[in-house]
PDB file of C-alpha atoms in Angstrom:
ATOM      1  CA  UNK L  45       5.505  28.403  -8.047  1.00 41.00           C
ATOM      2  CA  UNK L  46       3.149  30.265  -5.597  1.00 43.00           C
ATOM      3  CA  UNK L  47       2.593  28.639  -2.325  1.00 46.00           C
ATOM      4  CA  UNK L  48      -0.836  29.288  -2.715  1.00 48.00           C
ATOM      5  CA  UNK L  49      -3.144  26.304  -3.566  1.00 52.00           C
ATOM      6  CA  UNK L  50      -4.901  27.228  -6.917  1.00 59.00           C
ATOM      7  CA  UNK L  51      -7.413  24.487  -6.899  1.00 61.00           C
ATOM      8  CA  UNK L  52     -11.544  24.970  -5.709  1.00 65.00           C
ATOM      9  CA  UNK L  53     -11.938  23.715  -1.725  1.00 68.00           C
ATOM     10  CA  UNK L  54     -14.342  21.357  -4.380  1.00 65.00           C
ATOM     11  CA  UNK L  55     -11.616  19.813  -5.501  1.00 68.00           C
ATOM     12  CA  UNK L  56      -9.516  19.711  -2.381  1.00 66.00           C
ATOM     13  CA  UNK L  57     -11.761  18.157  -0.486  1.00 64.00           C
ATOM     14  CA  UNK L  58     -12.417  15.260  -3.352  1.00 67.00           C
ATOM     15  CA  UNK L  59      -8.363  14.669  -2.892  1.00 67.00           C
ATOM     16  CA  UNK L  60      -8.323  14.372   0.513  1.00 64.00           C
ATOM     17  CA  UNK L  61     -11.075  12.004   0.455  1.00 66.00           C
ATOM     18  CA  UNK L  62      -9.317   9.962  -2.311  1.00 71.00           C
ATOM     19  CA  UNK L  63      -6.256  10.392  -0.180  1.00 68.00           C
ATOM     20  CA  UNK L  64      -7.570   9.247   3.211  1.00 71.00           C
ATOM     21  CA  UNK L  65     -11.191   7.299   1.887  1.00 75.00           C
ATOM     22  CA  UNK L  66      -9.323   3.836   1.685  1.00 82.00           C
ATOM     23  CA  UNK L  67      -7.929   3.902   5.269  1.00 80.00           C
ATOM     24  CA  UNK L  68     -11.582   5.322   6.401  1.00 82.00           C
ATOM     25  CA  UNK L  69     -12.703   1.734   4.641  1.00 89.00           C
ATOM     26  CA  UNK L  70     -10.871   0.141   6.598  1.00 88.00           C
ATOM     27  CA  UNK L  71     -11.294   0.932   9.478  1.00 86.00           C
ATOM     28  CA  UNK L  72     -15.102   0.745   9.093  1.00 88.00           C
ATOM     29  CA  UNK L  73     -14.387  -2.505   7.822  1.00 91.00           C
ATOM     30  CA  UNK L  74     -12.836  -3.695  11.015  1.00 89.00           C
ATOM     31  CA  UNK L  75     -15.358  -2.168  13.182  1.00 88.00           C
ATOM     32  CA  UNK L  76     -18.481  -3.903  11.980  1.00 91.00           C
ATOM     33  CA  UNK L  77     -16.884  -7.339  11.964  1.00 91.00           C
ATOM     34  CA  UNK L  78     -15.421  -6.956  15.205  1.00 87.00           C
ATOM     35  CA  UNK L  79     -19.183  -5.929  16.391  1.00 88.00           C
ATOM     36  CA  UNK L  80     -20.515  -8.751  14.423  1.00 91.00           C
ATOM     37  CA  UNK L  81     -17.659 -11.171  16.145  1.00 90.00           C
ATOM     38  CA  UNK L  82     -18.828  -9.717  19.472  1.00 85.00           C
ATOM     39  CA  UNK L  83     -22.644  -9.941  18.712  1.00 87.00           C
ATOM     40  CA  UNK L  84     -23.065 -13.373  16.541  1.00 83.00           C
ATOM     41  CA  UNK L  85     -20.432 -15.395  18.829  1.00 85.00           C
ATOM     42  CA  UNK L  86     -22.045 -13.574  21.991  1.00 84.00           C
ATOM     43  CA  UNK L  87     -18.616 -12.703  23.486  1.00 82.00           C
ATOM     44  CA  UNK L  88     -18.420 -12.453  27.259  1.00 87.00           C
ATOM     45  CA  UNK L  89     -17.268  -8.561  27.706  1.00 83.00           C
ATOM     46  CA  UNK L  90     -14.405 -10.116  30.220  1.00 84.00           C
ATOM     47  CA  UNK L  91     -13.263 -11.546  26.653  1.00 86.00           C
ATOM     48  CA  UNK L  92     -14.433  -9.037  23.944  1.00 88.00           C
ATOM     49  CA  UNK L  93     -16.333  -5.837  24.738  1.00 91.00           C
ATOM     50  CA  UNK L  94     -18.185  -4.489  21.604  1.00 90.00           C
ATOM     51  CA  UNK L  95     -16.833  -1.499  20.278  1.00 91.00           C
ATOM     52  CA  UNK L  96     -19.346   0.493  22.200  1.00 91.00           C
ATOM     53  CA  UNK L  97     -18.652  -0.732  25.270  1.00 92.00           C
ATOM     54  CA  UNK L  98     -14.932   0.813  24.828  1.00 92.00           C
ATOM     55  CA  UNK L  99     -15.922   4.143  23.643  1.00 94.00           C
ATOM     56  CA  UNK L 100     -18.108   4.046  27.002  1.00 94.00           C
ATOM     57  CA  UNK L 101     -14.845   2.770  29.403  1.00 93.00           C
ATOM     58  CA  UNK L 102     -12.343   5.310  27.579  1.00 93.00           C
ATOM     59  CA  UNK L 103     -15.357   8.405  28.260  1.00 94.00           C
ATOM     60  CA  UNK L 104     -15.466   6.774  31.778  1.00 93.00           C
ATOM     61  CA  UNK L 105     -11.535   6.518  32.264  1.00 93.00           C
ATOM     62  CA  UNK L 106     -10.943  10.117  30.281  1.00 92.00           C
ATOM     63  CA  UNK L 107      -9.345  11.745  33.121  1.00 93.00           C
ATOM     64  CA  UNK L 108      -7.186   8.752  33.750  1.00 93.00           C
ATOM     65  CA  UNK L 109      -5.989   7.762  29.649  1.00 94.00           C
ATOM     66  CA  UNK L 110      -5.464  11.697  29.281  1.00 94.00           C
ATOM     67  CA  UNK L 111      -2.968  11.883  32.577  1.00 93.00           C
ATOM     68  CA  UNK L 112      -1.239   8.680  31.478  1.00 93.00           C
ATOM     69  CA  UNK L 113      -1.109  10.073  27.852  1.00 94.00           C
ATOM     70  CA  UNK L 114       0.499  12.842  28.942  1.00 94.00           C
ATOM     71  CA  UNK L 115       2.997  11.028  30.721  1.00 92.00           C
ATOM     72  CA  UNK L 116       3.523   8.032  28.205  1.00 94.00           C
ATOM     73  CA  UNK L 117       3.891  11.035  25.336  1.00 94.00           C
ATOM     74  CA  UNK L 118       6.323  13.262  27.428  1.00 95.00           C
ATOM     75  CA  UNK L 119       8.741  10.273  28.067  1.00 94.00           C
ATOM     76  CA  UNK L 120       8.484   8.835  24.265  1.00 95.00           C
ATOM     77  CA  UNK L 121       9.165  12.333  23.016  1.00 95.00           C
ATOM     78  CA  UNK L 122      12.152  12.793  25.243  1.00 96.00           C
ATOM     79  CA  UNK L 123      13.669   9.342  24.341  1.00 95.00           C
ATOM     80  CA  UNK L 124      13.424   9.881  20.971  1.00 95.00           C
ATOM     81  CA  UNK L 125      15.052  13.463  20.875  1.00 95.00           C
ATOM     82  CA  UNK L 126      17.709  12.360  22.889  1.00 96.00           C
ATOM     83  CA  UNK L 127      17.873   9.255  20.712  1.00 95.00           C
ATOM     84  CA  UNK L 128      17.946  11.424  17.669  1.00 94.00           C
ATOM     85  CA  UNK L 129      20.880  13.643  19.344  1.00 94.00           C
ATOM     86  CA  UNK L 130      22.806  10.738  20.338  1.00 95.00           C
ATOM     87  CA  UNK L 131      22.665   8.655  17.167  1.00 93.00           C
ATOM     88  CA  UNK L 132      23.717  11.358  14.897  1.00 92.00           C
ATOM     89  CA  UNK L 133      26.490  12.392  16.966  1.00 92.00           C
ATOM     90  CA  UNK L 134      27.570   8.404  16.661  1.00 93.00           C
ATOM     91  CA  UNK L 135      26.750   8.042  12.958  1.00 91.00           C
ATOM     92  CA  UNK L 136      29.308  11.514  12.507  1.00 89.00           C
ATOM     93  CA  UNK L 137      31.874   9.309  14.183  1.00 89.00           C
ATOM     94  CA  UNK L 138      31.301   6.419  12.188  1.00 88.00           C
ATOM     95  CA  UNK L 139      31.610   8.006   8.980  1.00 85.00           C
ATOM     96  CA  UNK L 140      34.377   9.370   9.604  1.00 84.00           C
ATOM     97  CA  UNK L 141      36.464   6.388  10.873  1.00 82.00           C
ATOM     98  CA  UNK L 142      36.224   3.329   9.761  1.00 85.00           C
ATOM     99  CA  UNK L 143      37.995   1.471  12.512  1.00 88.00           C
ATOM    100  CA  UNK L 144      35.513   3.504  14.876  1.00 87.00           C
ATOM    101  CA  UNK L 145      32.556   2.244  12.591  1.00 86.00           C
ATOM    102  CA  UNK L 146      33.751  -1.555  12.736  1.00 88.00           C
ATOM    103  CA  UNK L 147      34.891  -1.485  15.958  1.00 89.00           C
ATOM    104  CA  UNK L 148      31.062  -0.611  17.513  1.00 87.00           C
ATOM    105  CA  UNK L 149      28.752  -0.762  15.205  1.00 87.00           C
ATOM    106  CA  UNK L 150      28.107  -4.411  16.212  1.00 88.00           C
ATOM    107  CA  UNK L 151      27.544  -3.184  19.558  1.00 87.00           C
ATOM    108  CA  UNK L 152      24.455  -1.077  17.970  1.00 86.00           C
ATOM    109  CA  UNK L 153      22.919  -3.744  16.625  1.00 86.00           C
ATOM    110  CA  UNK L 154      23.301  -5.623  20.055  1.00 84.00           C
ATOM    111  CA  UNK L 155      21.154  -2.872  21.489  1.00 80.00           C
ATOM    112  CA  UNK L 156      18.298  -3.696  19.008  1.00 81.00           C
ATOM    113  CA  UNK L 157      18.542  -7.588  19.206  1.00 83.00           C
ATOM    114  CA  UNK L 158      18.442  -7.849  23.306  1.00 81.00           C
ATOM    115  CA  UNK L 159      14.686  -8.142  24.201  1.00 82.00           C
ATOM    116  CA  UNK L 160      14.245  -4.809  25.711  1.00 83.00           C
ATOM    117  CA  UNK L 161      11.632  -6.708  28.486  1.00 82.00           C
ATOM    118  CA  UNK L 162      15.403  -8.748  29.417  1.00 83.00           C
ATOM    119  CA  UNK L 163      17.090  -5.437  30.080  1.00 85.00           C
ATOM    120  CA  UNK L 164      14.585  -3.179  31.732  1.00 84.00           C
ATOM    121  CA  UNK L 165      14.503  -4.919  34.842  1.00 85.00           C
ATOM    122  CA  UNK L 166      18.812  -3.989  34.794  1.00 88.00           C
ATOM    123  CA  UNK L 167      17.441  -0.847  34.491  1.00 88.00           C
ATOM    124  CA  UNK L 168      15.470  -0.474  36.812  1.00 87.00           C
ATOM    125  CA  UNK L 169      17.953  -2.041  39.276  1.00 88.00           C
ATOM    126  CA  UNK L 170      20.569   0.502  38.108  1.00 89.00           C
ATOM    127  CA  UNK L 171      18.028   3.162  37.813  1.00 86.00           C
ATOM    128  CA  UNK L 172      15.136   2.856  39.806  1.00 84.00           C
ATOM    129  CA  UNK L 173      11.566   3.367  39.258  1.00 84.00           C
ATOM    130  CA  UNK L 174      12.201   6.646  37.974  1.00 85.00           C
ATOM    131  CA  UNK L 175      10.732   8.711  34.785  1.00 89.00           C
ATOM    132  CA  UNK L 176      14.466   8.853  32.996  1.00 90.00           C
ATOM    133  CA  UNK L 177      14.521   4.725  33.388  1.00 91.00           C
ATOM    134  CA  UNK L 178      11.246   4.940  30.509  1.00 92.00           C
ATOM    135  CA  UNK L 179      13.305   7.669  28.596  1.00 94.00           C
ATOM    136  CA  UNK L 180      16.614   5.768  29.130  1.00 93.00           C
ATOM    137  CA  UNK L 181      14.743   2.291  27.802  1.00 93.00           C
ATOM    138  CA  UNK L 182      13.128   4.315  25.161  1.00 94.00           C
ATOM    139  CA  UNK L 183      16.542   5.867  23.805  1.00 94.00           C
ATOM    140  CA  UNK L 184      17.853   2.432  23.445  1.00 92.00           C
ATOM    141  CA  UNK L 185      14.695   1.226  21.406  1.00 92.00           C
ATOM    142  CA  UNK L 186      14.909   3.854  19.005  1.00 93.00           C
ATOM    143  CA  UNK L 187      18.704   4.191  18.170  1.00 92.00           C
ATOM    144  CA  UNK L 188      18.954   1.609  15.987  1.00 91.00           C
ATOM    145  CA  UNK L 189      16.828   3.532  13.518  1.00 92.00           C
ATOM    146  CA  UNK L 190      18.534   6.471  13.821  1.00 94.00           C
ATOM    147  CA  UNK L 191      22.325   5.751  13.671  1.00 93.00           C
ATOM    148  CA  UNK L 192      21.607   3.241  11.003  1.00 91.00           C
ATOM    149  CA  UNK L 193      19.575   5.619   8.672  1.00 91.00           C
ATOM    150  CA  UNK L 194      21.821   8.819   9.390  1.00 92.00           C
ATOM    151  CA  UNK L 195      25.034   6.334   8.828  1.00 91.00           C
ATOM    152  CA  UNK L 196      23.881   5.479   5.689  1.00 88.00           C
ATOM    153  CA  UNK L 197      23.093   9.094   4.623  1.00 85.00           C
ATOM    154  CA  UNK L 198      26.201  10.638   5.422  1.00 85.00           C
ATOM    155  CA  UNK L 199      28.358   8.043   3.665  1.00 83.00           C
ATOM    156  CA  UNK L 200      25.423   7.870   0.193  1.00 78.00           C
ATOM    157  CA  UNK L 201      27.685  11.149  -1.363  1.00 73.00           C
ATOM    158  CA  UNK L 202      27.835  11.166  -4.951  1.00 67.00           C
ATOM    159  CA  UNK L 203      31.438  10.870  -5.702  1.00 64.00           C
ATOM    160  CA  UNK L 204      31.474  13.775  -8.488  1.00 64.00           C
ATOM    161  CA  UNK L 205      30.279  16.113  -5.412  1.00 59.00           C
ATOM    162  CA  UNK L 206      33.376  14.298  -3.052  1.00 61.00           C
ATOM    163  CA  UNK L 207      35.928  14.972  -5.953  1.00 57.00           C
ATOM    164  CA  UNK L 208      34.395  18.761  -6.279  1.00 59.00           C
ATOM    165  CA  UNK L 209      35.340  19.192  -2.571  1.00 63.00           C
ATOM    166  CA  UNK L 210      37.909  17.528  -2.931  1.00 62.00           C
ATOM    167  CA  UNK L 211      39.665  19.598  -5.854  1.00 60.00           C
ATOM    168  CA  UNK L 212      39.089  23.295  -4.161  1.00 55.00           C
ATOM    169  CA  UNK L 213      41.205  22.090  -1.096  1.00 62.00           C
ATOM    170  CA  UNK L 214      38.009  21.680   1.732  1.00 62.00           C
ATOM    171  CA  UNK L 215      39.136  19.907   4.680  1.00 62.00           C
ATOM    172  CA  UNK L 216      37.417  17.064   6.648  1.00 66.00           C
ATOM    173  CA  UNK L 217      35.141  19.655   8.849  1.00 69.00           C
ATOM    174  CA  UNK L 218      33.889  21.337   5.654  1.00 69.00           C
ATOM    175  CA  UNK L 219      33.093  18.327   3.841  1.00 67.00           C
ATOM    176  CA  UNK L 220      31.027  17.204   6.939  1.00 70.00           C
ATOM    177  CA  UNK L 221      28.910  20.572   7.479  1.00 65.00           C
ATOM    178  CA  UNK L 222      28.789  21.361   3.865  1.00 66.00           C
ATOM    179  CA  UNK L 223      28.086  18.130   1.827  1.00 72.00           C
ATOM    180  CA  UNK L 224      27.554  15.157   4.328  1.00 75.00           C
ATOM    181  CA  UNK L 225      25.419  16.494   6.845  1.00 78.00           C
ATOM    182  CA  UNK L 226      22.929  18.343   4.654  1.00 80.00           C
ATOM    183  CA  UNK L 227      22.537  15.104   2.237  1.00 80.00           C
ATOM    184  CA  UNK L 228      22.201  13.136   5.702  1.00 84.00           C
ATOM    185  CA  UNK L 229      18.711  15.016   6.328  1.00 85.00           C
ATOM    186  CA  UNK L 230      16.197  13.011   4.579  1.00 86.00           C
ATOM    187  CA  UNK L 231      17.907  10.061   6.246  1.00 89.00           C
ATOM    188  CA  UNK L 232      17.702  11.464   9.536  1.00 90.00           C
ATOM    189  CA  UNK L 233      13.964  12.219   8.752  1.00 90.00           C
ATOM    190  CA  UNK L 234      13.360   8.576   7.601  1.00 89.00           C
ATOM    191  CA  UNK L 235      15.118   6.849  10.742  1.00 92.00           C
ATOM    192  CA  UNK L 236      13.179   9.688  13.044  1.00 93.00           C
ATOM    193  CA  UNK L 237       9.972   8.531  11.784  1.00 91.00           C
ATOM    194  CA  UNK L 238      10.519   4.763  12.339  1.00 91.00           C
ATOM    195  CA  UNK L 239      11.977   5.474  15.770  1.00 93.00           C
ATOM    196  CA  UNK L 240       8.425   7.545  16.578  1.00 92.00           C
ATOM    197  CA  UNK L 241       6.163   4.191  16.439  1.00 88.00           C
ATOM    198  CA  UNK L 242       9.176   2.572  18.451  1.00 92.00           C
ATOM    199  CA  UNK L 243       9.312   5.341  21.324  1.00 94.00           C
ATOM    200  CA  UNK L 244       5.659   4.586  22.222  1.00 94.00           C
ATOM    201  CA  UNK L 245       6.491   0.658  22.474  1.00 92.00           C
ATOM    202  CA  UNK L 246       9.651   1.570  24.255  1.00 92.00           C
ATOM    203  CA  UNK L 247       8.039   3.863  27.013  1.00 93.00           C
ATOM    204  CA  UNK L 248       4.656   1.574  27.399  1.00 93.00           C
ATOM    205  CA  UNK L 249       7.158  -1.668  27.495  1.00 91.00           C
ATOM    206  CA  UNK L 250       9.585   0.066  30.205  1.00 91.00           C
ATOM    207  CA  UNK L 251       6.128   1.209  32.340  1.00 90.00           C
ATOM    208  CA  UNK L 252       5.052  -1.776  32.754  1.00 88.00           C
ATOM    209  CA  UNK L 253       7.904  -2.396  35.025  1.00 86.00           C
ATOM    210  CA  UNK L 254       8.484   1.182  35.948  1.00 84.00           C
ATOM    211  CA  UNK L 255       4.244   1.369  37.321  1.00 73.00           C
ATOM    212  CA  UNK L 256       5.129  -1.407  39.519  1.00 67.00           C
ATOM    213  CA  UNK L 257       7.455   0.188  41.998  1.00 61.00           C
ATOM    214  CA  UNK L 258       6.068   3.778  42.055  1.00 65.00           C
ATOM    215  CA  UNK L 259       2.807   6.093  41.914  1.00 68.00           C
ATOM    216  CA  UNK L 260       4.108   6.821  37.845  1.00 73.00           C
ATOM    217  CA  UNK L 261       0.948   6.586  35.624  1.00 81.00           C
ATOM    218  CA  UNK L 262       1.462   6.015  32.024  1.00 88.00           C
ATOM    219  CA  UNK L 263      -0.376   3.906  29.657  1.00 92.00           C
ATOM    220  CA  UNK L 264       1.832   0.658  30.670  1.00 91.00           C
ATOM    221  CA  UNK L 265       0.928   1.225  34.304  1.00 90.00           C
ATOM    222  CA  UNK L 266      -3.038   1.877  33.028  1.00 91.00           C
ATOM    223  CA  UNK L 267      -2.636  -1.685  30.982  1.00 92.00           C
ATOM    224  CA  UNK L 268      -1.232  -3.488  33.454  1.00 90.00           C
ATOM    225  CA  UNK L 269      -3.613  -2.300  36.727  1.00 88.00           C
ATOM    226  CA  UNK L 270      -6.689  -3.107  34.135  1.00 90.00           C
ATOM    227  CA  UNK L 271      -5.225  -6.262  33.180  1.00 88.00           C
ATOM    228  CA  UNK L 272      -5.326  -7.522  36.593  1.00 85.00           C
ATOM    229  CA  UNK L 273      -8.549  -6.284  37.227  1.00 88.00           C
ATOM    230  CA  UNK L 274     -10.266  -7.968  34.114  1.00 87.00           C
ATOM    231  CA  UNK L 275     -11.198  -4.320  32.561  1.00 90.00           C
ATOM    232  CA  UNK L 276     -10.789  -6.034  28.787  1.00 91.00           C
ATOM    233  CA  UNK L 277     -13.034  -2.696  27.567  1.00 92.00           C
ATOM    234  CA  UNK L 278     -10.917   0.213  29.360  1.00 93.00           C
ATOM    235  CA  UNK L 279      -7.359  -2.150  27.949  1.00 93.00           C
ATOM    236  CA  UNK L 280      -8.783  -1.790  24.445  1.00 93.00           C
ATOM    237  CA  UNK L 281      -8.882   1.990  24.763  1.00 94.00           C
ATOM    238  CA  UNK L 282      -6.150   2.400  26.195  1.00 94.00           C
ATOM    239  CA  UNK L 283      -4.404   0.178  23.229  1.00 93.00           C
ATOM    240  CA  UNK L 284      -5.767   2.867  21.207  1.00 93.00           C
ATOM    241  CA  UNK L 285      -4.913   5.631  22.869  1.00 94.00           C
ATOM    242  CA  UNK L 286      -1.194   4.131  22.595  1.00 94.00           C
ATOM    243  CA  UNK L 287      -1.876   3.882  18.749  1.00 93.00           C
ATOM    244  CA  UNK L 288      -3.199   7.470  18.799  1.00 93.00           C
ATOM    245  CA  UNK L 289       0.099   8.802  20.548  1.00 94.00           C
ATOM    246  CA  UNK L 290       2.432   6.716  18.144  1.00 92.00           C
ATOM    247  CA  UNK L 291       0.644   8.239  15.081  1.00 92.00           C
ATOM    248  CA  UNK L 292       0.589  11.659  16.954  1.00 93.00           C
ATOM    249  CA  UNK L 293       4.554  11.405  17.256  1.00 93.00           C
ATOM    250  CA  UNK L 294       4.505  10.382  13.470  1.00 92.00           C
ATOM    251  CA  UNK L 295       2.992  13.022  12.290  1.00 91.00           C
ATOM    252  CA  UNK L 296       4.822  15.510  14.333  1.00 92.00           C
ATOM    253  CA  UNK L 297       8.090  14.422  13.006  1.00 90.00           C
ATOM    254  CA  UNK L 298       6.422  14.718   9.309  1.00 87.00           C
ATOM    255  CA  UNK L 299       5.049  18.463  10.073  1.00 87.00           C
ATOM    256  CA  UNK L 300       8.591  19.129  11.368  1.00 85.00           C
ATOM    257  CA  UNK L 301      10.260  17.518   8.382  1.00 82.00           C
ATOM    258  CA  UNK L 302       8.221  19.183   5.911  1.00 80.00           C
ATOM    259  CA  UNK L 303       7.987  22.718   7.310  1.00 79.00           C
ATOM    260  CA  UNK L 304      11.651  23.517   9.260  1.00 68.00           C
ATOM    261  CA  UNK L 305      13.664  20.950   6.910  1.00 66.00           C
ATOM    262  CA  UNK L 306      12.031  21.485   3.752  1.00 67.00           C
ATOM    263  CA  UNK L 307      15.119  22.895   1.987  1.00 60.00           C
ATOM    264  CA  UNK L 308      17.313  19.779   2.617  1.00 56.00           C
ATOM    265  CA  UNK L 309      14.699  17.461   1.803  1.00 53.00           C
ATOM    266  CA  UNK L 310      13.400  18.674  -1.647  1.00 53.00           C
ATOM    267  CA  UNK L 311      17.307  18.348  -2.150  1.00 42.00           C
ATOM    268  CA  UNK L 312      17.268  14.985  -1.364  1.00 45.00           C
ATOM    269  CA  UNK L 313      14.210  14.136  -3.171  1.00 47.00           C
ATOM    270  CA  UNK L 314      15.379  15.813  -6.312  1.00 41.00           C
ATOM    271  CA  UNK L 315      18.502  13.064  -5.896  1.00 44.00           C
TER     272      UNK L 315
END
């Protein structure tokens, strides 16, 4: 099959709007009746701005959302590669030992259940108010995800495939780099794209903190200096620009998925 598409830009363009008209809707949707909440109810702008007034606070604070989108982005992508890197070497270990697997997978989970708001003040005490405190916070938000997911994929082998390796005499080592880790992709890809929505939270959650002790401006440090200053319409954008980054990070991971690991994942769709 040609990787050309055949079809009329017609056509394409009545798919895409099929494809993206119902979340247009929606948003729309929410839009007017947050206006109309604003309006009919006469909302004090201390309490909720009209959608306007945002647009006008985040062209007003533009220099400030983009430097503190920059920074927020830079530390969510670096926790989450490193998370990536880290979890898969883990989830090699725990398929391949059991006792390892038992023995600390527990402590995995422990990671995702401790309020991360409890432990980044540790952090910061062991630390400091430093830029690899929001990485190090964000690594341990998106783990979970990862080790979990890329666990899972590197033990789902079909055991006619095992027995095939099995029979012509491949060790441990081949069995890993030839059958386990390429079935493990489209897990990997799965946990990776949880884990992007999670690095935002993780880096905004750990500036909060982080902003207090030091001149470091990301969108945490933004939130929490407007907070205190009553700025309810520059908060709301930069809520959104936090929701813009997360689905930024999203779709990266998808581009990268379907573009550099396209072999291994038609694989695993085909399964």
């Amino acid at each position: 099959m040609s990787d050309s598409d055949p079809r009329s830009p017609a056509s394409r363009v009545v798919d895409a709007a099929r494809h993206w008209g119902p979340a247009v809707i929606v948003a729309l949707v929410a839009l007017a009746t947050w206006q109309l909440v604003a309006w009919g109810f006469q909302m004090p702008s201390a309490l909720l701005p009209e959608p306007a007034e945002v647009w006008q606070a985040a062209l007003e604070h533009r220099i400030e959302l983009l430097k503190a989108l920059y920074a927020t982005g830079l530390a969510a992508a670096a926790g989450l590669l490193a998370a990536i890197g880290l979890g898969s070497l883990i989830s090699v270990g725990f398929s391949q030992s059991r006792r390892v697997r038992l023995a600390l997978f527990p402590y995995v989970i422990f990671l995702q259940t401790v309020p991360i708001v409890a432990i980044a003040p540790l952090l910061i005490i062991w630390s400091g108010y430093q830029f690899r405190t929001v990485v190090i916070v964000t690594v341990i938000v998106c783990l979970f995800p990862i080790v979990n997911s890329v666990t899972a994929g590197l033990m789902a082998i079909d055991r006619q495939w095992s027995d095939l390796f099995v029979l012509y005499g491949a060790g441990r080592s081949q069995k890993l780099a030839r059958l386990q880790i390429p079935a493990a992709v489209p897990y990997l890809v799965l946990g990776a794209k949880t884990s992007s929505g999670l690095a935002v939270i993780g880096a905004i959650v750990a500036e909060f903190f982080v902003g207090n002790g030091t001149d470091y401006d990301g969108l945490g440090t933004l939130m929490t200096h407007w907070q205190g200053f009553v700025k309810t319409d520059a908060l709301i954008a930069a809520v959104f620009a936090s929701t813009l980054l997360g689905l930024f990070l999203f779709g990266l991971v998808h581009l990268v998925s379907r573009t550099l690991l396209r072999r291994w994942i038609d694989v695993g769709e085909a399964r």
